[in-house]
Amino acid sequence: KAGVTQTPRYLIKTRGQQVTLSCSPISGHRSVSWYQQTPGQGLQFLFEYFSETQRNKGNFPGRFSGRQFSNSRSEMNVSTLELGDSALYLCASSEGPGAPAFFGQGTRLTVV
Amino acid sequence: KQEVTQIPAALSVPEGENLVLNCSFTDSAIYNLQWFRQDPGKGLTSLLLIQSSQREQTSGRLNASLDKSSGRSTLYIAASQPGDSATYLCAVGLYSGAGSYQLTFGKGTKLSVIP
Protein backbone atom coordinates (compact mmCIF):
# COMPACT_ATOMS: atom_id res chain seq x y z
CA LYS A 1 0.00 0.00 0.00
CA ALA A 2 1.36 3.39 -0.97
CA GLY A 3 1.92 5.85 1.84
CA VAL A 4 0.75 9.43 2.15
CA THR A 5 2.04 11.48 -0.77
CA GLN A 6 2.56 15.21 -0.58
CA THR A 7 3.41 17.39 -3.53
CA PRO A 8 5.45 19.35 -4.18
CA ARG A 9 8.27 18.50 -1.76
CA TYR A 10 9.84 21.94 -1.93
CA LEU A 11 8.52 25.38 -2.80
CA ILE A 12 9.99 28.84 -2.85
CA LYS A 13 7.52 31.70 -3.05
CA THR A 14 7.64 35.47 -2.74
CA ARG A 15 5.79 37.46 -0.10
CA GLY A 16 2.26 38.29 -1.20
CA GLN A 17 1.91 35.29 -3.50
CA GLN A 18 -0.39 32.36 -2.87
CA VAL A 19 0.41 28.66 -2.79
CA THR A 20 -1.48 25.37 -3.02
CA LEU A 21 -0.18 22.18 -1.46
CA SER A 22 -1.54 18.72 -2.24
CA CYS A 23 -1.94 15.57 -0.18
CA SER A 24 -2.97 12.10 -1.38
CA PRO A 25 -3.90 9.88 1.58
CA ILE A 26 -3.39 6.17 1.95
CA SER A 27 -5.96 4.26 -0.07
CA GLY A 28 -9.10 3.75 1.99
CA HIS A 29 -8.33 6.52 4.46
CA ARG A 30 -11.07 9.13 4.67
CA SER A 31 -9.60 11.47 7.28
CA VAL A 32 -6.91 13.99 6.37
CA SER A 33 -5.28 16.47 8.73
CA TRP A 34 -2.76 19.21 8.08
CA TYR A 35 -0.02 20.49 10.40
CA GLN A 36 2.52 23.29 10.24
CA GLN A 37 5.96 22.61 11.71
CA THR A 38 8.40 25.39 12.58
CA PRO A 39 11.51 25.31 14.80
CA GLY A 40 9.99 27.73 17.28
CA GLN A 41 6.40 26.51 17.55
CA GLY A 42 6.80 22.83 16.76
CA LEU A 43 3.86 21.04 15.15
CA GLN A 44 0.63 23.00 15.11
CA PHE A 45 -2.74 21.73 13.93
CA LEU A 46 -4.23 23.45 10.87
CA PHE A 47 -7.33 21.50 9.74
CA GLU A 48 -9.03 18.14 9.83
CA TYR A 49 -11.20 16.83 6.99
CA PHE A 50 -13.41 13.77 6.96
CA SER A 51 -15.58 12.79 4.01
CA GLU A 52 -15.09 16.17 2.33
CA THR A 53 -16.15 18.13 5.42
CA GLN A 54 -13.87 20.33 7.48
CA ARG A 55 -14.57 19.19 11.02
CA ASN A 56 -11.97 21.18 12.89
CA LYS A 57 -9.65 24.11 12.33
CA GLY A 58 -6.69 25.29 14.35
CA ASN A 59 -5.85 28.82 15.40
CA PHE A 60 -4.62 30.13 12.08
CA PRO A 61 -5.73 33.22 10.11
CA GLY A 62 -8.23 33.02 7.31
CA ARG A 63 -5.39 33.13 4.76
CA PHE A 64 -5.06 29.41 5.43
CA SER A 65 -7.78 27.34 3.82
CA GLY A 66 -8.26 23.83 2.58
CA ARG A 67 -10.59 21.33 1.03
CA GLN A 68 -11.04 17.63 0.53
CA PHE A 69 -12.26 15.95 -2.62
CA SER A 70 -14.54 12.95 -3.05
CA ASN A 71 -11.50 10.67 -3.52
CA SER A 72 -10.19 11.89 -0.12
CA ARG A 73 -7.32 13.82 -1.67
CA SER A 74 -6.85 17.17 0.03
CA GLU A 75 -5.38 20.54 -0.79
CA MET A 76 -4.45 23.45 1.38
CA ASN A 77 -4.06 26.98 0.19
CA VAL A 78 -2.22 29.89 1.73
CA SER A 79 -2.92 33.34 0.29
CA THR A 80 -0.94 36.54 0.68
CA LEU A 81 2.15 34.73 1.89
CA GLU A 82 4.20 36.17 4.74
CA LEU A 83 7.79 35.40 5.73
CA GLY A 84 6.46 33.71 8.86
CA ASP A 85 4.62 31.13 6.75
CA SER A 86 7.94 29.48 5.95
CA ALA A 87 7.61 26.01 7.44
CA LEU A 88 7.32 22.30 6.82
CA TYR A 89 3.67 21.50 6.08
CA LEU A 90 2.71 17.96 6.97
CA CYS A 91 -0.35 16.00 5.98
CA ALA A 92 -1.60 12.96 7.89
CA SER A 93 -4.22 10.43 6.90
CA SER A 94 -6.15 7.90 8.93
CA GLU A 95 -9.09 5.55 8.51
CA GLY A 96 -11.12 7.92 10.62
CA PRO A 97 -10.92 10.30 13.57
CA GLY A 98 -9.01 8.68 16.41
CA ALA A 99 -7.38 6.00 14.27
CA PRO A 100 -3.57 5.88 13.94
CA ALA A 101 -2.29 8.78 11.87
CA PHE A 102 0.23 8.26 9.07
CA PHE A 103 2.21 11.23 7.85
CA GLY A 104 3.60 12.22 4.50
CA GLN A 105 7.12 13.53 3.95
CA GLY A 106 5.90 17.10 3.99
CA THR A 107 6.20 20.15 1.77
CA ARG A 108 8.97 22.55 2.68
CA LEU A 109 7.72 26.08 1.94
CA THR A 110 10.16 28.96 1.93
CA VAL A 111 8.80 32.50 1.59
CA VAL A 112 11.34 35.12 0.52
CA LYS B 1 -6.34 24.13 26.16
CA GLN B 2 -4.28 20.95 26.02
CA GLU B 3 -0.54 21.43 26.49
CA VAL B 4 2.00 18.69 25.92
CA THR B 5 5.51 18.83 27.37
CA GLN B 6 8.43 16.57 26.59
CA ILE B 7 11.47 16.38 28.81
CA PRO B 8 14.36 16.36 28.14
CA ALA B 9 14.56 18.38 24.94
CA ALA B 10 17.72 16.51 23.97
CA LEU B 11 19.40 13.33 25.14
CA SER B 12 22.69 11.68 24.25
CA VAL B 13 23.39 8.08 25.27
CA PRO B 14 25.99 5.42 24.41
CA GLU B 15 24.93 2.54 22.19
CA GLY B 16 23.32 -0.35 24.06
CA GLU B 17 21.87 1.72 26.85
CA ASN B 18 18.20 1.51 27.82
CA LEU B 19 16.45 4.87 27.98
CA VAL B 20 13.15 6.53 28.85
CA LEU B 21 11.55 9.53 27.16
CA ASN B 22 8.90 11.45 29.03
CA CYS B 23 5.70 13.15 27.94
CA SER B 24 3.21 15.03 30.12
CA PHE B 25 -0.15 16.57 29.23
CA THR B 26 -2.46 18.95 31.07
CA ASP B 27 -5.94 17.64 30.16
CA SER B 28 -6.50 14.02 31.15
CA ALA B 29 -9.66 13.69 29.01
CA ILE B 30 -7.69 12.28 26.12
CA TYR B 31 -8.90 9.79 23.52
CA ASN B 32 -5.50 8.30 22.79
CA LEU B 33 -1.79 9.07 22.68
CA GLN B 34 0.61 8.39 19.86
CA TRP B 35 4.42 8.34 19.75
CA PHE B 36 6.23 9.26 16.54
CA ARG B 37 9.82 9.57 15.39
CA GLN B 38 11.04 12.17 12.94
CA ASP B 39 14.31 12.04 11.06
CA PRO B 40 15.85 15.37 9.98
CA GLY B 41 13.86 17.03 7.20
CA LYS B 42 11.43 14.15 6.98
CA GLY B 43 7.86 13.38 7.91
CA LEU B 44 6.72 11.54 11.02
CA THR B 45 6.80 7.78 11.45
CA SER B 46 4.19 6.31 13.77
CA LEU B 47 5.71 4.12 16.50
CA LEU B 48 2.98 3.25 18.97
CA LEU B 49 -0.60 4.28 19.70
CA ILE B 50 -2.16 3.81 23.15
CA GLN B 51 -5.90 4.11 23.61
CA SER B 52 -7.06 5.95 26.73
CA SER B 53 -8.30 2.65 28.22
CA GLN B 54 -4.88 0.98 27.84
CA ARG B 55 -1.87 1.14 30.14
CA GLU B 56 0.86 0.19 27.69
CA GLN B 57 1.77 -0.93 24.20
CA THR B 58 4.85 -2.76 22.98
CA SER B 59 6.51 -3.03 19.60
CA GLY B 60 9.90 -4.73 19.39
CA ARG B 61 12.37 -2.80 21.54
CA LEU B 62 9.83 -0.05 22.23
CA ASN B 63 7.37 0.08 25.11
CA ALA B 64 5.01 2.98 25.73
CA SER B 65 3.05 3.45 28.92
CA LEU B 66 0.13 5.73 29.73
CA ASP B 67 -1.05 7.05 33.09
CA LYS B 68 -4.05 9.16 32.20
CA SER B 69 -4.85 10.25 35.73
CA SER B 70 -1.43 11.79 36.25
CA GLY B 71 -1.18 13.08 32.69
CA ARG B 72 1.97 11.14 31.80
CA SER B 73 3.32 8.82 29.18
CA THR B 74 6.76 7.28 28.80
CA LEU B 75 8.51 5.70 25.84
CA TYR B 76 11.06 3.07 26.83
CA ILE B 77 13.70 2.10 24.28
CA ALA B 78 15.71 -1.02 25.07
CA ALA B 79 19.27 -1.66 23.90
CA SER B 80 19.54 1.60 21.95
CA GLN B 81 21.23 1.62 18.52
CA PRO B 82 22.70 4.46 16.42
CA GLY B 83 19.75 4.03 14.03
CA ASP B 84 17.45 5.11 16.86
CA SER B 85 18.89 8.63 16.62
CA ALA B 86 15.98 10.92 15.74
CA THR B 87 13.51 13.30 17.32
CA TYR B 88 10.73 11.55 19.23
CA LEU B 89 7.37 13.26 19.40
CA CYS B 90 4.46 12.60 21.70
CA ALA B 91 0.97 13.54 20.47
CA VAL B 92 -2.23 13.54 22.47
CA GLY B 93 -5.50 12.87 20.66
CA LEU B 94 -8.61 14.73 21.77
CA TYR B 95 -12.19 14.79 20.58
CA SER B 96 -13.66 18.28 20.63
CA GLY B 97 -17.04 19.67 19.65
CA ALA B 98 -19.01 18.22 16.72
CA GLY B 99 -17.01 15.00 16.84
CA SER B 100 -13.84 16.55 15.55
CA TYR B 101 -10.51 15.04 16.50
CA GLN B 102 -7.04 16.52 16.59
CA LEU B 103 -3.55 15.68 17.75
CA THR B 104 -1.67 18.08 20.01
CA PHE B 105 2.07 17.59 19.86
CA GLY B 106 4.92 18.13 22.26
CA LYS B 107 8.07 19.75 20.92
CA GLY B 108 9.96 16.49 20.98
CA THR B 109 13.07 14.93 22.45
CA LYS B 110 16.10 14.82 20.17
CA LEU B 111 17.89 11.52 20.80
CA SER B 112 21.49 10.85 19.81
CA VAL B 113 22.86 7.33 20.25
CA ILE B 114 26.65 7.35 20.21
CA PRO B 115 28.38 4.27 18.70
PDB file of C-alpha atoms in Angstrom, chain B residues 2-41:
ATOM      1  CA  GLN B   2      -4.276  20.949  26.021  1.00  0.00           C
ATOM      2  CA  GLU B   3      -0.538  21.426  26.493  1.00  0.00           C
ATOM      3  CA  VAL B   4       2.001  18.686  25.916  1.00  0.00           C
ATOM      4  CA  THR B   5       5.509  18.830  27.367  1.00  0.00           C
ATOM      5  CA  GLN B   6       8.425  16.568  26.587  1.00  0.00           C
ATOM      6  CA  ILE B   7      11.467  16.376  28.809  1.00  0.00           C
ATOM      7  CA  PRO B   8      14.360  16.358  28.143  1.00  0.00           C
ATOM      8  CA  ALA B   9      14.556  18.377  24.937  1.00  0.00           C
ATOM      9  CA  ALA B  10      17.722  16.511  23.968  1.00  0.00           C
ATOM     10  CA  LEU B  11      19.396  13.326  25.136  1.00  0.00           C
ATOM     11  CA  SER B  12      22.692  11.683  24.247  1.00  0.00           C
ATOM     12  CA  VAL B  13      23.389   8.082  25.267  1.00  0.00           C
ATOM     13  CA  PRO B  14      25.991   5.420  24.407  1.00  0.00           C
ATOM     14  CA  GLU B  15      24.927   2.544  22.193  1.00  0.00           C
ATOM     15  CA  GLY B  16      23.322  -0.347  24.055  1.00  0.00           C
ATOM     16  CA  GLU B  17      21.868   1.719  26.853  1.00  0.00           C
ATOM     17  CA  ASN B  18      18.198   1.505  27.824  1.00  0.00           C
ATOM     18  CA  LEU B  19      16.448   4.867  27.981  1.00  0.00           C
ATOM     19  CA  VAL B  20      13.155   6.533  28.845  1.00  0.00           C
ATOM     20  CA  LEU B  21      11.554   9.528  27.161  1.00  0.00           C
ATOM     21  CA  ASN B  22       8.897  11.449  29.032  1.00  0.00           C
ATOM     22  CA  CYS B  23       5.703  13.152  27.945  1.00  0.00           C
ATOM     23  CA  SER B  24       3.207  15.034  30.118  1.00  0.00           C
ATOM     24  CA  PHE B  25      -0.145  16.572  29.233  1.00  0.00           C
ATOM     25  CA  THR B  26      -2.457  18.945  31.071  1.00  0.00           C
ATOM     26  CA  ASP B  27      -5.938  17.642  30.156  1.00  0.00           C
ATOM     27  CA  SER B  28      -6.497  14.016  31.147  1.00  0.00           C
ATOM     28  CA  ALA B  29      -9.662  13.692  29.007  1.00  0.00           C
ATOM     29  CA  ILE B  30      -7.691  12.275  26.122  1.00  0.00           C
ATOM     30  CA  TYR B  31      -8.905   9.788  23.518  1.00  0.00           C
ATOM     31  CA  ASN B  32      -5.499   8.296  22.786  1.00  0.00           C
ATOM     32  CA  LEU B  33      -1.786   9.069  22.682  1.00  0.00           C
ATOM     33  CA  GLN B  34       0.614   8.392  19.862  1.00  0.00           C
ATOM     34  CA  TRP B  35       4.417   8.337  19.748  1.00  0.00           C
ATOM     35  CA  PHE B  36       6.230   9.259  16.540  1.00  0.00           C
ATOM     36  CA  ARG B  37       9.821   9.571  15.394  1.00  0.00           C
ATOM     37  CA  GLN B  38      11.038  12.167  12.940  1.00  0.00           C
ATOM     38  CA  ASP B  39      14.313  12.036  11.063  1.00  0.00           C
ATOM     39  CA  PRO B  40      15.852  15.366   9.975  1.00  0.00           C
ATOM     40  CA  GLY B  41      13.857  17.032   7.199  1.00  0.00           C
TER      41      GLY B  41
END
